[in-house]
Coordinates of C-alpha atoms in Angstrom, one line a residue:
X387 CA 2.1 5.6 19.1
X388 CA 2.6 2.0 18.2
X389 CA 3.0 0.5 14.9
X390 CA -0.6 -0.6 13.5
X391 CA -2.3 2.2 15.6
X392 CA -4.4 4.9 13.5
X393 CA -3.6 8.2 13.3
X394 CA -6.3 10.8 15.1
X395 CA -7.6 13.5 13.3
X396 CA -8.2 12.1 9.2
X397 CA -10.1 13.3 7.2
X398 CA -8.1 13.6 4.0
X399 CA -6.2 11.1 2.5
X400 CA -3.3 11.0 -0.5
X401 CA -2.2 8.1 -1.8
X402 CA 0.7 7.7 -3.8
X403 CA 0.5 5.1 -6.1
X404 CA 3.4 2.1 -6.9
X405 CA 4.6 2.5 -10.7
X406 CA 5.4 -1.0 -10.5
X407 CA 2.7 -2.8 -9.3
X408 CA -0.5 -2.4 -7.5
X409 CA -2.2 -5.3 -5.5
X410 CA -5.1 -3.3 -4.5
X411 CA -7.3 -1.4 -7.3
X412 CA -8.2 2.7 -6.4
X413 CA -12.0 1.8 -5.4
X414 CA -10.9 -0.8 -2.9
X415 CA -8.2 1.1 -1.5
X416 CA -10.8 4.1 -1.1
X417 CA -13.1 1.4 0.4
X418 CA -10.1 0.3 2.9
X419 CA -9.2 3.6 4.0
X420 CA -12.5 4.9 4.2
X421 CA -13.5 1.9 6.5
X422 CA -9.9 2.7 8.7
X423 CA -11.1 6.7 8.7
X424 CA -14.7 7.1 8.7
X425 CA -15.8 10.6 6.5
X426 CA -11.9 11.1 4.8
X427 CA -11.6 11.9 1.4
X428 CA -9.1 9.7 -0.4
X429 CA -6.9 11.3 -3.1
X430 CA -4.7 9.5 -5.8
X431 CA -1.3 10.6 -7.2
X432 CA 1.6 8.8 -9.2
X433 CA 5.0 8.5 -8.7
X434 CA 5.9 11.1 -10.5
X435 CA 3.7 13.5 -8.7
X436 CA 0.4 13.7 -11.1
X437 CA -3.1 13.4 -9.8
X438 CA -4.6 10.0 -10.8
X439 CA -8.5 11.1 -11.1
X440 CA -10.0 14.1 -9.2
X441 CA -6.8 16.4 -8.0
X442 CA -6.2 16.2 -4.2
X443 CA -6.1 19.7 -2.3
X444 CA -2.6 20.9 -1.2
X445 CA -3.2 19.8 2.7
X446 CA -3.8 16.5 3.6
X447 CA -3.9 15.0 7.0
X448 CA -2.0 11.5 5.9
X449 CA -0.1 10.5 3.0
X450 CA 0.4 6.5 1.8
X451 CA 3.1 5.8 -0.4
X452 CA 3.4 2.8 -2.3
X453 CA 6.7 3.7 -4.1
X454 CA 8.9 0.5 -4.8
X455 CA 12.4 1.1 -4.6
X456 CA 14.1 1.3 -7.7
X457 CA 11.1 3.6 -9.4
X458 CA 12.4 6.6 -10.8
X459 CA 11.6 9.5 -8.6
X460 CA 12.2 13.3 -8.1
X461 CA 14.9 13.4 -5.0
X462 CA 13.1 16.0 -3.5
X463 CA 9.3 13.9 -3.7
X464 CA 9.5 12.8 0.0
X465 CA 10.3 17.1 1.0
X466 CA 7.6 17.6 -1.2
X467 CA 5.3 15.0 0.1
X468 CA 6.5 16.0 3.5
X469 CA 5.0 19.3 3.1
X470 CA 1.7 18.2 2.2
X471 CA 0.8 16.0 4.7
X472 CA 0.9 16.0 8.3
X473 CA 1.2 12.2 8.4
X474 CA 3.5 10.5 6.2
X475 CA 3.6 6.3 6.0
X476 CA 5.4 4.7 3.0
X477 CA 8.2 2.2 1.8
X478 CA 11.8 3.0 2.0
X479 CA 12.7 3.7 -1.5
X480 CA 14.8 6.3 -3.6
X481 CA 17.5 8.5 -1.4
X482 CA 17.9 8.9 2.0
X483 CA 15.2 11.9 2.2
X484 CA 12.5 9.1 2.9
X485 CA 13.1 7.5 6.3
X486 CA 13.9 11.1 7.6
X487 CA 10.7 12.9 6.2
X488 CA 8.3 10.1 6.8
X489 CA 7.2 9.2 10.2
X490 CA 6.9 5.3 9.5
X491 CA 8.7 3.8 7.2
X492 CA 8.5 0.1 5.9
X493 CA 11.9 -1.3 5.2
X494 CA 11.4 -5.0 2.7
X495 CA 15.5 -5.1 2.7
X496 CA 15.0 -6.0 6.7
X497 CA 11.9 -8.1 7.0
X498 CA 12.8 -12.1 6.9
X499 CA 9.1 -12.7 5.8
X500 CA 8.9 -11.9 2.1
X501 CA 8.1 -13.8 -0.3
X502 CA 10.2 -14.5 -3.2
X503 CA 7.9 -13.7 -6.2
X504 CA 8.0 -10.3 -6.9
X505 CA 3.8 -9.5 -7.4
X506 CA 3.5 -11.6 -4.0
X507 CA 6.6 -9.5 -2.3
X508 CA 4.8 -6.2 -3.6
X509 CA 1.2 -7.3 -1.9
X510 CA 3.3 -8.3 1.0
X511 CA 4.7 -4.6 1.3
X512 CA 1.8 -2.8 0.7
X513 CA -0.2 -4.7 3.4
X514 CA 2.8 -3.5 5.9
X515 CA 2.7 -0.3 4.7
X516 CA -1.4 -0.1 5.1
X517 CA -0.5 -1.8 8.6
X518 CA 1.3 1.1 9.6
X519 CA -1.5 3.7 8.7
X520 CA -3.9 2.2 10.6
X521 CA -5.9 0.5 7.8
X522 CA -7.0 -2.9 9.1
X523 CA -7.2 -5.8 6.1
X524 CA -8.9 -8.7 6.3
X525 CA -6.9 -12.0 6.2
X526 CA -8.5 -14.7 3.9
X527 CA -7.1 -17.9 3.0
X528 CA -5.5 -18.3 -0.5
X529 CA -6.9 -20.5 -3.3
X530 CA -7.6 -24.0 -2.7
X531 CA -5.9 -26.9 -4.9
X532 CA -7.1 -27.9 -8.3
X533 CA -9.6 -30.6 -7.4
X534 CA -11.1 -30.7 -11.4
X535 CA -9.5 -34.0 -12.1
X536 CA -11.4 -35.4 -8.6
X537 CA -15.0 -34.4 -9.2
X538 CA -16.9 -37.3 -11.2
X539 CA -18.3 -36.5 -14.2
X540 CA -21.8 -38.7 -13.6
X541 CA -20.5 -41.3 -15.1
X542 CA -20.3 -44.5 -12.5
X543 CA -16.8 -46.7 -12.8
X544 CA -18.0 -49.9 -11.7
X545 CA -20.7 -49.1 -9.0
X546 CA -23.1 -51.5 -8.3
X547 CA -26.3 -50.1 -7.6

């Protein structure tokens, strides 16, 4: 299976939200996933392991880990993670444990195209890391340059009618 290529089979989904920073809100996440993985159920969690909204159930079929590296984390989160999901995708952070447990991991320290600022290098990371579940984003192009100072104000400078 290819990097970028869905997994078969979801219909649950747990994702583990970044301590640090989140680019995405919860309902457009749901939205994403839901869109990638028609009829799964998406499920929130923490970092440190509690349910963010309605609890999860013990089994999922794929788990999405935002976890920046540096959070503070149980070593034992990816085993644990591991054996709730039957599809793990997240970001290589904490010990070890995660690039063995998971079966895709995302890897920042080894990608050339990150950003510098850190909220940009976080939406950068969590678009590769939706990437590699399978959940399609839409590009769009960023904001446009501050034109205020161009646009008249109705008032004519010289214009000859």
């Amino acid at each position: 299976m290819e990097v970028g290529q869905k997994f078969t089979g979801v219909k649950s989904v747990l994702v583990v939200l970044s301590s640090k920073a989140m680019s995405f809100d919860q309902g457009g996440l749901r939205n994403l996933i839901t869109h990638a993985y028609p009829g799964s159920a998406v499920f929130f969690i923490s970092t440190s392991g509690d349910p963010v909204g309605v609890a999860g159930p013990e089994q999922v079929d794929l788990v999405i880990d935002f976890t920046a590296p540096g959070s503070r984390q149980n070593p034992f989160f990816a085993s644990r993670m591991r054996s709730r999901g039957r599809h793990l995708v997240g970001r290589k952070a904490g010990w070890f444990y995660r690039v063995s447990r998971y079966d895709r991991v995302y890897d920042e320290r080894k990608d050339t195209s990150v950003p510098v600022d850190y909220l940009e290098s976080e939406a950068h990371a969590q678009r590769a890391v939706l990437a590699m579940a399978g959940v399609a984003l839409v590009r769009h192009g960023g904001t446009t340059p501050d034109r205020s100072k161009d646009i008249g104000t109705g008032v004519t400078t010289g214009a000859v009618r």
